[in-house]
Short mmCIF file of C-alpha atoms in Angstrom, two decimals:
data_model
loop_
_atom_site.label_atom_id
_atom_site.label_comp_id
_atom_site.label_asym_id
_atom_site.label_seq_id
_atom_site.Cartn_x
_atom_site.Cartn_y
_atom_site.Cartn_z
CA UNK A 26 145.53 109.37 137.51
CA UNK A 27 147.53 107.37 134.88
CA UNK A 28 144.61 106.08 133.17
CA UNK A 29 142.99 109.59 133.11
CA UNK A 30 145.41 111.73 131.61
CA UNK A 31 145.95 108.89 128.95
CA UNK A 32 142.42 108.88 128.55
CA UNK A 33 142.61 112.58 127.67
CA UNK A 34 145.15 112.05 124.93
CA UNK A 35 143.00 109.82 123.13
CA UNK A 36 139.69 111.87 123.88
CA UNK A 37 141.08 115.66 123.55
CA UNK A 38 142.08 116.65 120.08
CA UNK A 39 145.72 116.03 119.33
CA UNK A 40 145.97 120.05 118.71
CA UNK A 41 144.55 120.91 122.10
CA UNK A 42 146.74 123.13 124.03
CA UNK A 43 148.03 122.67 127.64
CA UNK A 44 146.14 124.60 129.18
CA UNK A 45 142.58 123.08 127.53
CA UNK A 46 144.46 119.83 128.87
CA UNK A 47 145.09 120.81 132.64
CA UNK A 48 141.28 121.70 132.66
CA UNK A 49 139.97 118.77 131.20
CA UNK A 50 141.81 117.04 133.62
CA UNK A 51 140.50 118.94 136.39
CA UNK A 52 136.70 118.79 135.03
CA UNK A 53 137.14 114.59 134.85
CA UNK A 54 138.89 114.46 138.06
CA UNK A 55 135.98 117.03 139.90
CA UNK A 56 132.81 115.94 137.64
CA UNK A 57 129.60 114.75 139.63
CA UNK A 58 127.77 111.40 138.72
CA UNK A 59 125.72 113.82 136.26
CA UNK A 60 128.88 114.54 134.37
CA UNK A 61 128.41 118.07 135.64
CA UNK A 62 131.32 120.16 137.40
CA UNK A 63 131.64 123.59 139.34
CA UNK A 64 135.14 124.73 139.46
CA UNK A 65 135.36 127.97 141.75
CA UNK A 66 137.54 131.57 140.25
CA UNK A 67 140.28 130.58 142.80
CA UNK A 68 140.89 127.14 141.48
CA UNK A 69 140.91 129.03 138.25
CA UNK A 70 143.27 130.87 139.04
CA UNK A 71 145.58 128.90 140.28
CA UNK A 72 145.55 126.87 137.25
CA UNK A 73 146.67 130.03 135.70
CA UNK A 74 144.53 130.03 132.80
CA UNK A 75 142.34 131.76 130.59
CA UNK A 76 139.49 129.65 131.72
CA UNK A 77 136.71 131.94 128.99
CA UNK A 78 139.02 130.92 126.24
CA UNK A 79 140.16 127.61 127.31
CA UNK A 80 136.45 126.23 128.37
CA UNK A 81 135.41 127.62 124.44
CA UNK A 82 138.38 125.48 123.17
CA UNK A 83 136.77 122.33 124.78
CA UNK A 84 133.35 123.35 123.37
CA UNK A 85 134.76 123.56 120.30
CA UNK A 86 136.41 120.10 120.53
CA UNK A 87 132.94 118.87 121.82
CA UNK A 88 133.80 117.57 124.96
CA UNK A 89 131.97 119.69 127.36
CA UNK A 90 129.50 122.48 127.51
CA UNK A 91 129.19 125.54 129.24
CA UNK A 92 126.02 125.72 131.67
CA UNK A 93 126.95 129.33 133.28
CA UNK A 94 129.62 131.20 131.26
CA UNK A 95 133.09 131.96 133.22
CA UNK A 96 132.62 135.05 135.56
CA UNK A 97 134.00 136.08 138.78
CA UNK A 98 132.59 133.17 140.96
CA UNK A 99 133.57 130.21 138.31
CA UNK A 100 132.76 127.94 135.93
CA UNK A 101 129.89 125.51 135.36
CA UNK A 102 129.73 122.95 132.91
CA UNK A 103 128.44 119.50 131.69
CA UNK A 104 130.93 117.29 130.66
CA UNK A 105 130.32 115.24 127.47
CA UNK A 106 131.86 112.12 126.97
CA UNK A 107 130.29 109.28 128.84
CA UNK A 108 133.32 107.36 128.47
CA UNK A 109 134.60 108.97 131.42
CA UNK A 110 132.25 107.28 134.03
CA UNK A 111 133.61 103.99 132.87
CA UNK A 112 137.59 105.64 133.12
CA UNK A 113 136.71 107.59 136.51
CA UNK A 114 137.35 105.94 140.75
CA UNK A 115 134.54 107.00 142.92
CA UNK A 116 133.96 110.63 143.49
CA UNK A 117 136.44 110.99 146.61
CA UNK A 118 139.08 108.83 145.13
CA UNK A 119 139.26 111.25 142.15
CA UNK A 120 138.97 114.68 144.06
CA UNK A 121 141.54 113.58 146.14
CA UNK A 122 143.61 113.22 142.59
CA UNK A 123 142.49 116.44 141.26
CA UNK A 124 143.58 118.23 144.10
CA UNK A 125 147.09 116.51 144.00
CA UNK A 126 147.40 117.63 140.66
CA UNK A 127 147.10 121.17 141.56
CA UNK A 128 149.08 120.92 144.02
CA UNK A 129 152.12 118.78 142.29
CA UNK A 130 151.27 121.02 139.03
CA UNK A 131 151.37 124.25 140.49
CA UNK A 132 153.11 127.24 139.07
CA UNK A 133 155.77 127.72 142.07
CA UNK A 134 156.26 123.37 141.89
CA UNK A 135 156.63 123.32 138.38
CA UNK A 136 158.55 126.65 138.45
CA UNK A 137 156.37 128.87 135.59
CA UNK A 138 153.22 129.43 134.86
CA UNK A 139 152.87 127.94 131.84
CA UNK A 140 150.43 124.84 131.72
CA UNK A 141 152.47 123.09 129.66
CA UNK A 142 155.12 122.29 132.29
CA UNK A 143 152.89 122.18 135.17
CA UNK A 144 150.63 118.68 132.73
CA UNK A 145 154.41 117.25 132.42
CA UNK A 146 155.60 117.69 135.78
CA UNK A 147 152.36 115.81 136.89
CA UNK A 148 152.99 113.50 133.94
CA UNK A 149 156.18 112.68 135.11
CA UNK A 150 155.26 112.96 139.11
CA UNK A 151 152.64 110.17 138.38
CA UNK A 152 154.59 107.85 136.28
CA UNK A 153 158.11 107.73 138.33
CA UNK A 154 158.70 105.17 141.45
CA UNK A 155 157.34 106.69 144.69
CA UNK A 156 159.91 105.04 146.45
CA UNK A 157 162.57 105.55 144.31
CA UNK A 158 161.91 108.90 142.12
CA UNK A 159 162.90 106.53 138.72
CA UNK A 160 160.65 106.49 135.90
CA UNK A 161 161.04 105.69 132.24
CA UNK A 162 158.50 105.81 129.63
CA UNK A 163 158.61 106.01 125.57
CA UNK A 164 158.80 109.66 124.30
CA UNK A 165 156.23 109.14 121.70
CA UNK A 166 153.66 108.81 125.04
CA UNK A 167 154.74 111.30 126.55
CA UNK A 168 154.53 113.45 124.17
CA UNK A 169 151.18 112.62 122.97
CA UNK A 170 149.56 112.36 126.36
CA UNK A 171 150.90 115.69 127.03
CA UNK A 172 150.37 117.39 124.07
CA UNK A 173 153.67 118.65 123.60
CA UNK A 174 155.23 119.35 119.96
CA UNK A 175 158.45 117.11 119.69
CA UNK A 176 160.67 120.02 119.52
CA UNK A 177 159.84 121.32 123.11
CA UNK A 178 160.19 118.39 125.39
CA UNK A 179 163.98 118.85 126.01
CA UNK A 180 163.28 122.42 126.86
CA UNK A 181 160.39 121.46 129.25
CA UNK A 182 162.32 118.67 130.52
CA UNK A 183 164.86 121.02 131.36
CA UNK A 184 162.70 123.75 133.24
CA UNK A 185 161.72 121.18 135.13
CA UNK A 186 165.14 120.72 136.18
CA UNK A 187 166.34 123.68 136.76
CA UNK A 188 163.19 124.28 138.95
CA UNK A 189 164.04 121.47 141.05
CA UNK A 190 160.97 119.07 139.84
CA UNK A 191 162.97 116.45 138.22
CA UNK A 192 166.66 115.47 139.41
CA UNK A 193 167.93 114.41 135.88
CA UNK A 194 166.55 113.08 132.23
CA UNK A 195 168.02 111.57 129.63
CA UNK A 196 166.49 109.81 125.86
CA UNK A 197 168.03 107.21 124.81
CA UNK A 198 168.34 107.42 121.07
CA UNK A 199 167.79 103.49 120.00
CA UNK A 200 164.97 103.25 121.91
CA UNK A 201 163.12 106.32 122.18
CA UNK A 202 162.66 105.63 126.07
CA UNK A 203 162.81 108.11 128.44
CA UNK A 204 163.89 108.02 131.71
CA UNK A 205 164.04 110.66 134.29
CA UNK A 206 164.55 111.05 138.45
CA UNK A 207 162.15 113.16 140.18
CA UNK A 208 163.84 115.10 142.87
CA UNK A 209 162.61 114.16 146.68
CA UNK A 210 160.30 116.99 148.52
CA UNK A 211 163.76 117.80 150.62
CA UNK A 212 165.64 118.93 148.10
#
C-alpha cells in the first residue's frame, strides 16, 4: 500500500485534491487486469465524495476515463497509466488493501469527512510499526504523497488526534522528520 500511494504522488498532479487522491487510490487498488474498475454508489459514498466532479478531475489530469458516467448505481472507468500493472500485487492482494483503506480511512476512524484526513490517517496507519504504533517519516513526503499544503499538516495532524487516530506527533525542526504514535484499536 506504501508503494501505491507513493506511486500516486508522483503520477497524480501535485494540485490534485484529496478527494481525487482517495479515488485514485481506490481505482488502482480495485482495477481489473484490463485497467478497468467498477466502483458501486455505496462505496461512493462512503468515500464521501463528489465522485461526478472528482472522476472529471482525474480526466482532466489524464489518468483515467470515464466508460459510464457517475449515476445512482456507480462508476465505471478505464484507468490510464500502465505503470500501475508494474506498481500493483495480484488482484486479491490489492482488494484486500483497498478495502482496508476504507475501512482505516473512514469518516467515523478518521473523525470528519473530509478526504484529506481520512488519505493521512491511512498515510500514517500504513507507515507506523504494527507492533509498536511508532512511525517517523520526513514531512516533505508526507506532504507530497498526501497532497497536503504545508500550512495544514499540523491542523490535520491534530484532528487526527483529537479523534483518537494518532496518540501523539511531533516535527522535529533540524530535521524535518516526523514522528507520530498511532493509538491501539482499544483505546
Amino acid at each position: 500500500m506504501s508503494e501505491m500511494l507513493s506511486y500516486l504522488a508522483v503520477a497524480l498532479p501535485a494540485d490534485a485534491s484529496p478527494e481525487a487522491r482517495v479515488l485514485a487510490l481506490q481505482c488502482a487498488l480495485r482495477m481489473n487486469a484490463s485497467m478497468r474498475v467498477q466502483l458501486p454508489a455505496g462505496l461512493l459514498r462512503s468515500l464521501g465524495i463528489d465522485a461526478a466532479q472528482v472522476s472529471r478531475e482525474l480526466e482532466r489530469a489524464g489518468w483515467l476515463s470515464v466508460m459510464d458516467s457517475p449515476r445512482a448505481a456507480g462508476i465505471a472507468a478505464q484507468l490510464l497509466d500502465a505503470t500501475l500493472l508494474a506498481q500493483a500485487p495480484a488482484r486479491p492482494d490489492r482488494r484486500r488493501a483497498a478495502d482496508w483503506a476504507l475501512r482505516n480511512g473512514c469518516p467515523a476512524r478518521a473523525g470528519a469527512a473530509d478526504p484529506g484526513l481520512q488519505l493521512l490517517g491511512v498515510y500514517l496507519t500504513v507507515h507506523g510499526d504494527p507492533s509498536s504504533g511508532n512511525g517517523s517519516r520526513e514531512c516533505d513526503w508526507i506532504k507530497r504523497d498526501c497532497g497536503m499544503p504545508d500550512q495544514a499538516l499540523p491542523g490535520a495532524l491534530d484532528q487526527l488526534k483529537g479523534s483518537g487516530v494518532l496518540k501523539g506527533w511531533r516535527i522535529c525542526p533540524d530535521s524535518g522528520d516526523m514522528h507520530w504514535i498511532l493509538a491501539s484499536e482499544q483505546e
